[in-house]
Amino acid sequence: MAEVKCTIHGLQQRTFVCQHIAQGLVDRKRVGFFWTSDDPENPRPDAWCSACQSRVEATDGEWVDAALKHLEPKILCGACYDFAKAFHMGEDPRS
């Protein structure tokens, strides 16, 4: 798995999330958290928010047109991904 160097967590697994998940961490606004099950070996699969989930459902599960346009994937380190997943699923990851 590819790695990325995070300024907070150091060398970590590189992960991809939609722009809304990343921005939700900045804004402290929960946006939901969905992920692919295409790669069961990956503990941190690509993830997207509730709005992106609605868009991809409208395209029969394909990342095309509006679904792809609004996704704008961002890179998070593995630890930031874990934090984002907990936060956007309603947990308090700081406790």
PDB file of C-alpha atoms in Angstrom, residues 25 28 30 79-95:
ATOM      1  CA  LEU A  25     -13.249  17.786   9.448  1.00  0.00           C
ATOM      2  CA  ARG A  28     -16.534  20.207  12.254  1.00  0.00           C
ATOM      3  CA  ARG A  30     -20.641  15.539  10.038  1.00  0.00           C
ATOM      4  CA  ALA A  79      -4.773   7.913  11.115  1.00  0.00           C
ATOM      5  CA  CYS A  80      -6.665  10.948   9.781  1.00  0.00           C
ATOM      6  CA  TYR A  81      -8.922   8.547   7.834  1.00  0.00           C
ATOM      7  CA  ASP A  82      -9.690   6.617  11.039  1.00  0.00           C
ATOM      8  CA  PHE A  83     -10.502   9.882  12.813  1.00  0.00           C
ATOM      9  CA  ALA A  84     -12.701  11.040   9.902  1.00  0.00           C
ATOM     10  CA  LYS A  85     -14.570   7.740   9.818  1.00  0.00           C
ATOM     11  CA  ALA A  86     -15.308   7.843  13.545  1.00  0.00           C
ATOM     12  CA  PHE A  87     -16.300  11.530  13.442  1.00  0.00           C
ATOM     13  CA  HIS A  88     -18.547  11.329  10.380  1.00  0.00           C
ATOM     14  CA  MET A  89     -20.259   8.198  11.687  1.00  0.00           C
ATOM     15  CA  GLY A  90     -21.289  10.076  14.833  1.00  0.00           C
ATOM     16  CA  GLU A  91     -18.644   8.982  17.310  1.00  0.00           C
ATOM     17  CA  ASP A  92     -16.518  11.308  19.411  1.00  0.00           C
ATOM     18  CA  PRO A  93     -13.043  10.201  18.274  1.00  0.00           C
ATOM     19  CA  ARG A  94     -11.286  12.419  20.817  1.00  0.00           C
ATOM     20  CA  SER A  95     -12.690  10.573  23.826  1.00  0.00           C
TER      21      SER A  95
END
